[in-house]
């Protein structure tokens, strides 16, 4: 786009647009460049596919299932391993096109550390930590569903790199804000909100799950309302510290992107929508610029966190119904 109004500063990195191509949806940076009309330059950053210490073959088929307004996937982190990515793939990427962010995955804290350490000694711009992986030492519980485990992973990765760390938060937990606070204290520089929601699809004739792994991660427009709420909740933790958020989950057009920015995101992730509209990025960038024009805004950063909430019912009730005052507040006498 080359429109200066779209430029953002993300952890000290210049993104030429607030759009980020999401991990798992664009491979290792070259796949979509084969599509006529597509350019990585239309994105501020691109997240590479999830990478582990050793190569992984991934899950048995079926790995993907289309659902109502969404998609289930259970790829199983198929990848060639961090050494191959650093030595064979990164040298082929054009770092003048966009920023490239590595996505680190693992099944132990030690694996996260080692993969992050390998990416630290590479030209990669930043590192995203996928804490939704199962912890084999804790009976398979996902790191991201326990804030203490989440913080342990972040702290280990922080010790392994000086590059910006982006923690990708799972919505499959009780209190995402508390998890964000723990990760922030452990050294996270930014957050990606949200990862996929866990779901299942059933073949009623066979009476079996459609996905070979039985369950998978749900993405696409179906999860956008949940993602917006989670971004809003995490933003309450981040705003006082100036910590940026990549808002993601169901973005399929400019209006969706604007909603995430207004809710508290500094950047907006696009993933599943690229599968059916690989030339979506220019339209989203243009739509954001048109919104800036309509509202007399100078740059996209003015949108971040500009959400104006309605008064809560209890706030309104306090004015006319003293007995409904919040716990701990004095009730005025008549």
mmCIF file of C-alpha atoms in Angstrom:
data_model
loop_
_atom_site.group_PDB
_atom_site.id
_atom_site.type_symbol
_atom_site.label_atom_id
_atom_site.label_comp_id
_atom_site.label_asym_id
_atom_site.label_seq_id
_atom_site.Cartn_x
_atom_site.Cartn_y
_atom_site.Cartn_z
ATOM 1 C CA UNK A 1 0.000 0.000 0.000
ATOM 2 C CA UNK A 2 2.839 2.423 0.865
ATOM 3 C CA UNK A 3 0.337 4.568 2.775
ATOM 4 C CA UNK A 4 2.071 6.142 5.788
ATOM 5 C CA UNK A 5 -1.217 6.213 7.710
ATOM 6 C CA UNK A 6 -1.087 2.420 7.977
ATOM 7 C CA UNK A 7 2.415 2.234 9.449
ATOM 8 C CA UNK A 8 2.608 1.017 13.053
ATOM 9 C CA UNK A 9 5.411 0.502 15.541
ATOM 10 C CA UNK A 10 5.195 -3.012 16.936
ATOM 11 C CA UNK A 11 7.738 -3.703 19.688
ATOM 12 C CA UNK A 12 10.178 -1.373 17.992
ATOM 13 C CA UNK A 13 9.611 -2.951 14.575
ATOM 14 C CA UNK A 14 8.119 -0.963 11.712
ATOM 15 C CA UNK A 15 5.092 -2.687 10.167
ATOM 16 C CA UNK A 16 4.070 -1.024 6.895
ATOM 17 C CA UNK A 17 0.458 -2.098 7.515
ATOM 18 C CA UNK A 18 -1.272 -3.419 10.646
ATOM 19 C CA UNK A 19 -2.084 -6.713 8.894
ATOM 20 C CA UNK A 20 -0.286 -9.889 9.971
ATOM 21 C CA UNK A 21 -0.450 -13.192 8.085
ATOM 22 C CA UNK A 22 -1.052 -15.926 10.634
ATOM 23 C CA UNK A 23 1.033 -18.966 11.435
ATOM 24 C CA UNK A 24 -0.173 -22.195 9.873
ATOM 25 C CA UNK A 25 -2.061 -20.389 7.110
ATOM 26 C CA UNK A 26 0.811 -19.176 4.931
ATOM 27 C CA UNK A 27 3.376 -21.954 5.368
ATOM 28 C CA UNK A 28 6.944 -20.715 5.496
ATOM 29 C CA UNK A 29 6.374 -17.510 3.545
ATOM 30 C CA UNK A 30 6.514 -18.626 -0.081
ATOM 31 C CA UNK A 31 3.241 -20.471 -0.687
ATOM 32 C CA UNK A 32 0.980 -17.526 -1.463
ATOM 33 C CA UNK A 33 3.608 -15.701 -3.510
ATOM 34 C CA UNK A 34 2.780 -18.224 -6.247
ATOM 35 C CA UNK A 35 -0.706 -16.726 -6.521
ATOM 36 C CA UNK A 36 -0.890 -14.050 -9.204
ATOM 37 C CA UNK A 37 -1.546 -10.663 -7.639
ATOM 38 C CA UNK A 38 -0.518 -11.673 -4.121
ATOM 39 C CA UNK A 39 2.326 -9.834 -2.389
ATOM 40 C CA UNK A 40 3.804 -10.220 1.086
ATOM 41 C CA UNK A 41 4.298 -6.441 0.958
ATOM 42 C CA UNK A 42 0.577 -5.995 1.619
ATOM 43 C CA UNK A 43 1.158 -7.331 5.146
ATOM 44 C CA UNK A 44 3.109 -5.709 7.937
ATOM 45 C CA UNK A 45 4.386 -9.091 9.082
ATOM 46 C CA UNK A 46 4.122 -12.799 8.334
ATOM 47 C CA UNK A 47 4.166 -15.540 10.960
ATOM 48 C CA UNK A 48 5.926 -18.680 9.782
ATOM 49 C CA UNK A 49 4.486 -22.132 10.342
ATOM 50 C CA UNK A 50 4.830 -23.598 13.837
ATOM 51 C CA UNK A 51 8.330 -25.024 14.295
ATOM 52 C CA UNK A 52 9.572 -27.652 16.745
ATOM 53 C CA UNK A 53 13.050 -28.864 17.682
ATOM 54 C CA UNK A 54 12.841 -32.056 15.623
ATOM 55 C CA UNK A 55 10.910 -32.702 12.383
ATOM 56 C CA UNK A 56 7.275 -33.767 12.805
ATOM 57 C CA UNK A 57 5.018 -35.637 10.375
ATOM 58 C CA UNK A 58 1.835 -34.301 11.955
ATOM 59 C CA UNK A 59 -1.530 -35.970 12.565
ATOM 60 C CA UNK A 60 -3.304 -38.630 10.508
ATOM 61 C CA UNK A 61 -6.028 -37.471 8.055
ATOM 62 C CA UNK A 62 -8.527 -35.979 7.919
ATOM 63 C CA UNK A 63 -6.770 -32.859 9.134
ATOM 64 C CA UNK A 64 -9.211 -30.174 7.993
ATOM 65 C CA UNK A 65 -12.993 -29.975 8.067
ATOM 66 C CA UNK A 66 -15.144 -27.073 6.912
ATOM 67 C CA UNK A 67 -17.851 -26.147 9.416
ATOM 68 C CA UNK A 68 -20.624 -23.567 9.503
ATOM 69 C CA UNK A 69 -18.830 -20.192 9.210
ATOM 70 C CA UNK A 70 -15.525 -21.768 10.126
ATOM 71 C CA UNK A 71 -12.922 -24.480 9.766
ATOM 72 C CA UNK A 72 -11.573 -27.193 12.054
ATOM 73 C CA UNK A 73 -7.935 -28.148 11.698
ATOM 74 C CA UNK A 74 -5.648 -30.616 13.432
ATOM 75 C CA UNK A 75 -2.459 -30.549 11.366
ATOM 76 C CA UNK A 76 -0.311 -31.656 14.265
ATOM 77 C CA UNK A 77 2.527 -29.177 13.760
ATOM 78 C CA UNK A 78 3.959 -30.881 10.709
ATOM 79 C CA UNK A 79 7.293 -29.161 10.050
ATOM 80 C CA UNK A 80 10.882 -29.972 9.052
ATOM 81 C CA UNK A 81 12.437 -28.945 12.387
ATOM 82 C CA UNK A 82 14.141 -25.733 13.455
ATOM 83 C CA UNK A 83 17.573 -26.503 11.975
ATOM 84 C CA UNK A 84 16.093 -26.954 8.496
ATOM 85 C CA UNK A 85 13.985 -23.799 8.838
ATOM 86 C CA UNK A 86 16.924 -21.659 9.956
ATOM 87 C CA UNK A 87 19.491 -23.090 7.540
ATOM 88 C CA UNK A 88 17.403 -23.852 4.446
ATOM 89 C CA UNK A 89 14.220 -21.749 4.516
ATOM 90 C CA UNK A 90 15.094 -18.408 6.093
ATOM 91 C CA UNK A 91 17.866 -17.683 3.515
ATOM 92 C CA UNK A 92 15.252 -17.922 0.736
ATOM 93 C CA UNK A 93 12.945 -15.267 2.236
ATOM 94 C CA UNK A 94 12.973 -11.664 1.057
ATOM 95 C CA UNK A 95 13.208 -9.649 4.272
ATOM 96 C CA UNK A 96 12.676 -6.424 2.330
ATOM 97 C CA UNK A 97 9.072 -7.455 1.595
ATOM 98 C CA UNK A 98 7.761 -7.681 5.138
ATOM 99 C CA UNK A 99 8.684 -8.639 8.687
ATOM 100 C CA UNK A 100 9.013 -12.361 9.369
ATOM 101 C CA UNK A 101 8.013 -13.822 12.738
ATOM 102 C CA UNK A 102 8.990 -17.344 13.795
ATOM 103 C CA UNK A 103 6.403 -19.483 15.586
ATOM 104 C CA UNK A 104 7.903 -21.657 18.327
ATOM 105 C CA UNK A 105 6.187 -24.815 19.538
ATOM 106 C CA UNK A 106 7.213 -27.586 21.914
ATOM 107 C CA UNK A 107 6.155 -30.281 24.359
ATOM 108 C CA UNK A 108 8.599 -29.338 27.140
ATOM 109 C CA UNK A 109 9.917 -26.043 28.478
ATOM 110 C CA UNK A 110 13.385 -27.157 27.424
ATOM 111 C CA UNK A 111 12.247 -27.611 23.824
ATOM 112 C CA UNK A 112 10.776 -24.113 23.721
ATOM 113 C CA UNK A 113 14.100 -22.764 24.977
ATOM 114 C CA UNK A 114 16.173 -24.617 22.377
ATOM 115 C CA UNK A 115 13.975 -23.663 19.425
ATOM 116 C CA UNK A 116 13.914 -20.027 20.533
ATOM 117 C CA UNK A 117 17.707 -20.050 20.953
ATOM 118 C CA UNK A 118 18.134 -21.286 17.366
ATOM 119 C CA UNK A 119 15.865 -18.541 16.024
ATOM 120 C CA UNK A 120 17.687 -15.947 18.105
ATOM 121 C CA UNK A 121 20.782 -16.652 16.012
ATOM 122 C CA UNK A 122 18.959 -15.946 12.744
ATOM 123 C CA UNK A 123 17.644 -12.949 10.763
ATOM 124 C CA UNK A 124 14.076 -13.525 11.997
ATOM 125 C CA UNK A 125 12.468 -10.279 13.233
ATOM 126 C CA UNK A 126 10.454 -11.567 16.187
ATOM 127 C CA UNK A 127 9.350 -14.804 17.824
ATOM 128 C CA UNK A 128 5.789 -15.925 18.546
ATOM 129 C CA UNK A 129 5.338 -18.542 21.264
ATOM 130 C CA UNK A 130 2.555 -21.069 20.712
ATOM 131 C CA UNK A 131 1.700 -22.045 24.288
ATOM 132 C CA UNK A 132 -1.319 -24.132 23.244
ATOM 133 C CA UNK A 133 0.908 -27.204 22.890
ATOM 134 C CA UNK A 134 0.519 -30.174 25.296
ATOM 135 C CA UNK A 135 3.046 -30.452 28.124
ATOM 136 C CA UNK A 136 4.184 -34.082 28.064
ATOM 137 C CA UNK A 137 5.666 -33.743 31.549
ATOM 138 C CA UNK A 138 2.322 -32.659 32.991
ATOM 139 C CA UNK A 139 0.099 -35.358 31.553
ATOM 140 C CA UNK A 140 -0.659 -33.558 28.293
ATOM 141 C CA UNK A 141 -2.252 -30.408 29.733
ATOM 142 C CA UNK A 142 -1.771 -27.478 27.381
ATOM 143 C CA UNK A 143 0.821 -24.967 28.580
ATOM 144 C CA UNK A 144 -1.536 -22.143 27.682
ATOM 145 C CA UNK A 145 -4.370 -23.350 29.906
ATOM 146 C CA UNK A 146 -2.331 -22.903 33.100
ATOM 147 C CA UNK A 147 -0.896 -19.469 33.798
ATOM 148 C CA UNK A 148 2.043 -20.848 35.806
ATOM 149 C CA UNK A 149 3.028 -23.142 32.944
ATOM 150 C CA UNK A 150 2.507 -20.301 30.474
ATOM 151 C CA UNK A 151 4.819 -18.071 32.472
ATOM 152 C CA UNK A 152 7.455 -20.803 32.654
ATOM 153 C CA UNK A 153 7.524 -21.090 28.882
ATOM 154 C CA UNK A 154 7.706 -17.324 28.401
ATOM 155 C CA UNK A 155 10.510 -17.013 30.962
ATOM 156 C CA UNK A 156 12.499 -19.774 29.246
ATOM 157 C CA UNK A 157 12.091 -18.164 25.829
ATOM 158 C CA UNK A 158 12.950 -14.755 27.287
ATOM 159 C CA UNK A 159 16.239 -16.188 28.562
ATOM 160 C CA UNK A 160 17.005 -17.522 25.083
ATOM 161 C CA UNK A 161 16.527 -14.365 23.003
ATOM 162 C CA UNK A 162 16.642 -10.589 22.910
ATOM 163 C CA UNK A 163 14.213 -10.480 19.985
ATOM 164 C CA UNK A 164 10.602 -9.348 20.598
ATOM 165 C CA UNK A 165 8.521 -12.153 22.127
ATOM 166 C CA UNK A 166 4.843 -12.467 21.203
ATOM 167 C CA UNK A 167 2.808 -14.894 23.310
ATOM 168 C CA UNK A 168 -0.109 -16.492 21.470
ATOM 169 C CA UNK A 169 -2.886 -16.881 24.021
ATOM 170 C CA UNK A 170 -5.436 -19.670 24.012
ATOM 171 C CA UNK A 171 -9.142 -18.930 24.561
ATOM 172 C CA UNK A 172 -9.529 -22.409 26.086
ATOM 173 C CA UNK A 173 -8.860 -21.225 29.641
ATOM 174 C CA UNK A 174 -10.750 -19.746 32.552
ATOM 175 C CA UNK A 175 -9.123 -16.310 32.854
ATOM 176 C CA UNK A 176 -7.217 -15.066 29.799
ATOM 177 C CA UNK A 177 -6.451 -11.707 31.449
ATOM 178 C CA UNK A 178 -4.741 -13.376 34.411
ATOM 179 C CA UNK A 179 -2.715 -15.504 32.014
ATOM 180 C CA UNK A 180 -1.700 -12.414 30.057
ATOM 181 C CA UNK A 181 -0.585 -10.712 33.260
ATOM 182 C CA UNK A 182 1.552 -13.715 34.227
ATOM 183 C CA UNK A 183 3.137 -13.859 30.769
ATOM 184 C CA UNK A 184 3.790 -10.125 30.839
ATOM 185 C CA UNK A 185 5.594 -10.436 34.162
ATOM 186 C CA UNK A 186 7.616 -13.347 32.747
ATOM 187 C CA UNK A 187 8.911 -11.221 29.874
ATOM 188 C CA UNK A 188 6.419 -11.229 27.007
ATOM 189 C CA UNK A 189 6.654 -8.135 24.801
ATOM 190 C CA UNK A 190 3.321 -8.596 23.012
ATOM 191 C CA UNK A 191 0.357 -10.924 22.617
ATOM 192 C CA UNK A 192 -1.512 -12.646 19.806
ATOM 193 C CA UNK A 193 -5.168 -13.029 20.783
ATOM 194 C CA UNK A 194 -6.639 -15.570 20.161
ATOM 195 C CA UNK A 195 -5.526 -19.027 19.121
ATOM 196 C CA UNK A 196 -8.193 -21.433 17.884
ATOM 197 C CA UNK A 197 -11.047 -22.786 19.982
ATOM 198 C CA UNK A 198 -11.193 -26.551 20.433
ATOM 199 C CA UNK A 199 -14.041 -28.252 18.604
ATOM 200 C CA UNK A 200 -15.280 -31.441 16.994
ATOM 201 C CA UNK A 201 -17.138 -32.472 13.828
ATOM 202 C CA UNK A 202 -19.039 -35.754 13.555
ATOM 203 C CA UNK A 203 -19.736 -38.057 10.609
ATOM 204 C CA UNK A 204 -23.202 -39.246 11.653
ATOM 205 C CA UNK A 205 -23.309 -42.145 9.163
ATOM 206 C CA UNK A 206 -19.997 -43.568 10.346
ATOM 207 C CA UNK A 207 -20.567 -42.349 13.919
ATOM 208 C CA UNK A 208 -16.971 -41.176 14.105
ATOM 209 C CA UNK A 209 -15.245 -37.814 14.323
ATOM 210 C CA UNK A 210 -14.399 -36.332 10.930
ATOM 211 C CA UNK A 211 -10.962 -35.221 12.144
ATOM 212 C CA UNK A 212 -8.387 -38.003 12.425
ATOM 213 C CA UNK A 213 -7.185 -36.514 15.707
ATOM 214 C CA UNK A 214 -10.832 -36.575 16.936
ATOM 215 C CA UNK A 215 -10.758 -32.869 17.787
ATOM 216 C CA UNK A 216 -9.248 -29.770 16.242
ATOM 217 C CA UNK A 217 -8.931 -26.020 16.424
ATOM 218 C CA UNK A 218 -11.871 -23.957 15.181
ATOM 219 C CA UNK A 219 -11.068 -20.791 13.213
ATOM 220 C CA UNK A 220 -12.963 -18.494 10.866
ATOM 221 C CA UNK A 221 -15.864 -16.020 11.242
ATOM 222 C CA UNK A 222 -17.645 -18.252 13.779
ATOM 223 C CA UNK A 223 -15.131 -17.361 16.497
ATOM 224 C CA UNK A 224 -14.919 -13.591 15.926
ATOM 225 C CA UNK A 225 -17.286 -12.511 18.753
ATOM 226 C CA UNK A 226 -15.273 -14.578 21.230
ATOM 227 C CA UNK A 227 -11.994 -13.247 19.876
ATOM 228 C CA UNK A 228 -13.160 -9.639 20.199
ATOM 229 C CA UNK A 229 -14.099 -10.159 23.841
ATOM 230 C CA UNK A 230 -10.752 -11.812 24.605
ATOM 231 C CA UNK A 231 -8.855 -8.957 22.946
ATOM 232 C CA UNK A 232 -10.848 -6.497 25.049
ATOM 233 C CA UNK A 233 -10.010 -8.429 28.236
ATOM 234 C CA UNK A 234 -6.300 -8.702 27.455
ATOM 235 C CA UNK A 235 -6.164 -5.032 26.453
ATOM 236 C CA UNK A 236 -7.174 -4.076 29.996
ATOM 237 C CA UNK A 237 -3.905 -5.663 31.145
ATOM 238 C CA UNK A 238 -1.765 -4.352 28.300
ATOM 239 C CA UNK A 239 -2.791 -0.733 27.850
ATOM 240 C CA UNK A 240 -1.074 0.693 30.939
ATOM 241 C CA UNK A 241 2.184 -0.983 29.907
ATOM 242 C CA UNK A 242 2.018 -0.052 26.220
ATOM 243 C CA UNK A 243 2.084 -3.728 25.232
ATOM 244 C CA UNK A 244 0.697 -4.357 21.721
ATOM 245 C CA UNK A 245 -1.782 -7.044 20.717
ATOM 246 C CA UNK A 246 -2.274 -8.845 17.409
ATOM 247 C CA UNK A 247 -6.038 -9.338 17.338
ATOM 248 C CA UNK A 248 -7.131 -12.388 15.372
ATOM 249 C CA UNK A 249 -9.996 -14.772 14.903
ATOM 250 C CA UNK A 250 -12.448 -14.589 12.020
ATOM 251 C CA UNK A 251 -11.140 -11.537 10.175
ATOM 252 C CA UNK A 252 -12.562 -11.667 6.650
ATOM 253 C CA UNK A 253 -12.703 -8.005 5.644
ATOM 254 C CA UNK A 254 -11.938 -4.409 6.547
ATOM 255 C CA UNK A 255 -14.873 -4.090 8.937
ATOM 256 C CA UNK A 256 -13.624 -7.057 10.951
ATOM 257 C CA UNK A 257 -10.119 -5.589 11.098
ATOM 258 C CA UNK A 258 -11.474 -2.247 12.274
ATOM 259 C CA UNK A 259 -13.435 -3.923 15.063
ATOM 260 C CA UNK A 260 -10.296 -5.590 16.404
ATOM 261 C CA UNK A 261 -8.331 -2.345 16.273
ATOM 262 C CA UNK A 262 -11.054 -0.418 18.071
ATOM 263 C CA UNK A 263 -11.320 -3.155 20.708
ATOM 264 C CA UNK A 264 -7.631 -2.856 21.595
ATOM 265 C CA UNK A 265 -5.470 -4.531 18.961
ATOM 266 C CA UNK A 266 -2.491 -2.711 17.445
ATOM 267 C CA UNK A 267 -2.278 -5.193 14.563
ATOM 268 C CA UNK A 268 -4.764 -7.608 13.011
ATOM 269 C CA UNK A 269 -4.130 -11.219 12.021
ATOM 270 C CA UNK A 270 -5.621 -12.759 8.891
ATOM 271 C CA UNK A 271 -5.520 -16.497 8.281
ATOM 272 C CA UNK A 272 -8.469 -18.718 7.382
ATOM 273 C CA UNK A 273 -9.987 -16.097 5.055
ATOM 274 C CA UNK A 274 -6.948 -16.373 2.776
ATOM 275 C CA UNK A 275 -7.973 -19.924 1.865
ATOM 276 C CA UNK A 276 -10.997 -18.653 -0.047
ATOM 277 C CA UNK A 277 -9.783 -15.140 -0.888
ATOM 278 C CA UNK A 278 -5.982 -15.018 -1.231
ATOM 279 C CA UNK A 279 -6.131 -11.451 -2.608
ATOM 280 C CA UNK A 280 -7.948 -10.098 0.450
ATOM 281 C CA UNK A 281 -5.138 -7.966 1.903
ATOM 282 C CA UNK A 282 -5.256 -4.942 -0.452
ATOM 283 C CA UNK A 283 -9.009 -4.637 0.066
ATOM 284 C CA UNK A 284 -8.598 -4.655 3.851
ATOM 285 C CA UNK A 285 -5.846 -2.036 3.734
ATOM 286 C CA UNK A 286 -7.955 0.162 1.460
ATOM 287 C CA UNK A 287 -10.978 -0.265 3.693
ATOM 288 C CA UNK A 288 -9.013 0.862 6.742
ATOM 289 C CA UNK A 289 -7.766 3.934 4.868
ATOM 290 C CA UNK A 290 -11.308 4.775 3.774
ATOM 291 C CA UNK A 291 -12.423 4.609 7.412
ATOM 292 C CA UNK A 292 -9.604 6.955 8.434
ATOM 293 C CA UNK A 293 -10.758 9.384 5.737
ATOM 294 C CA UNK A 294 -14.391 9.252 6.870
ATOM 295 C CA UNK A 295 -13.517 9.906 10.496
ATOM 296 C CA UNK A 296 -10.754 12.467 9.955
ATOM 297 C CA UNK A 297 -8.067 10.313 11.577
ATOM 298 C CA UNK A 298 -4.374 10.783 10.857
ATOM 299 C CA UNK A 299 -3.171 7.223 11.347
ATOM 300 C CA UNK A 300 -4.369 3.740 12.209
ATOM 301 C CA UNK A 301 -2.826 3.892 15.678
ATOM 302 C CA UNK A 302 -5.566 6.305 16.739
ATOM 303 C CA UNK A 303 -8.070 3.477 16.453
ATOM 304 C CA UNK A 304 -6.390 1.131 18.936
ATOM 305 C CA UNK A 305 -8.434 0.918 22.127
ATOM 306 C CA UNK A 306 -10.870 3.632 21.048
ATOM 307 C CA UNK A 307 -13.867 1.522 22.065
ATOM 308 C CA UNK A 308 -16.490 3.442 24.042
ATOM 309 C CA UNK A 309 -18.319 1.050 26.337
ATOM 310 C CA UNK A 310 -21.929 1.502 27.379
ATOM 311 C CA UNK A 311 -22.480 2.082 31.110
ATOM 312 C CA UNK A 312 -22.877 -1.252 32.845
ATOM 313 C CA UNK A 313 -26.369 -2.024 34.263
ATOM 314 C CA UNK A 314 -25.060 -1.902 37.823
ATOM 315 C CA UNK A 315 -23.537 1.557 37.255
ATOM 316 C CA UNK A 316 -26.887 2.846 36.017
ATOM 317 C CA UNK A 317 -28.750 1.173 38.861
ATOM 318 C CA UNK A 318 -26.592 2.832 41.518
ATOM 319 C CA UNK A 319 -27.958 6.220 40.532
ATOM 320 C CA UNK A 320 -31.566 5.253 41.197
ATOM 321 C CA UNK A 321 -31.471 2.111 43.318
ATOM 322 C CA UNK A 322 -29.056 2.406 46.284
ATOM 323 C CA UNK A 323 -29.777 -1.094 47.556
ATOM 324 C CA UNK A 324 -28.147 -2.476 44.378
ATOM 325 C CA UNK A 325 -24.857 -0.711 45.061
ATOM 326 C CA UNK A 326 -21.680 -2.698 44.534
ATOM 327 C CA UNK A 327 -20.407 -4.831 47.414
ATOM 328 C CA UNK A 328 -18.171 -2.834 49.730
ATOM 329 C CA UNK A 329 -19.790 0.525 48.913
ATOM 330 C CA UNK A 330 -21.777 2.508 51.441
ATOM 331 C CA UNK A 331 -25.507 2.657 50.900
ATOM 332 C CA UNK A 332 -26.771 6.226 51.417
ATOM 333 C CA UNK A 333 -29.461 6.685 54.031
ATOM 334 C CA UNK A 334 -32.761 8.346 53.159
#
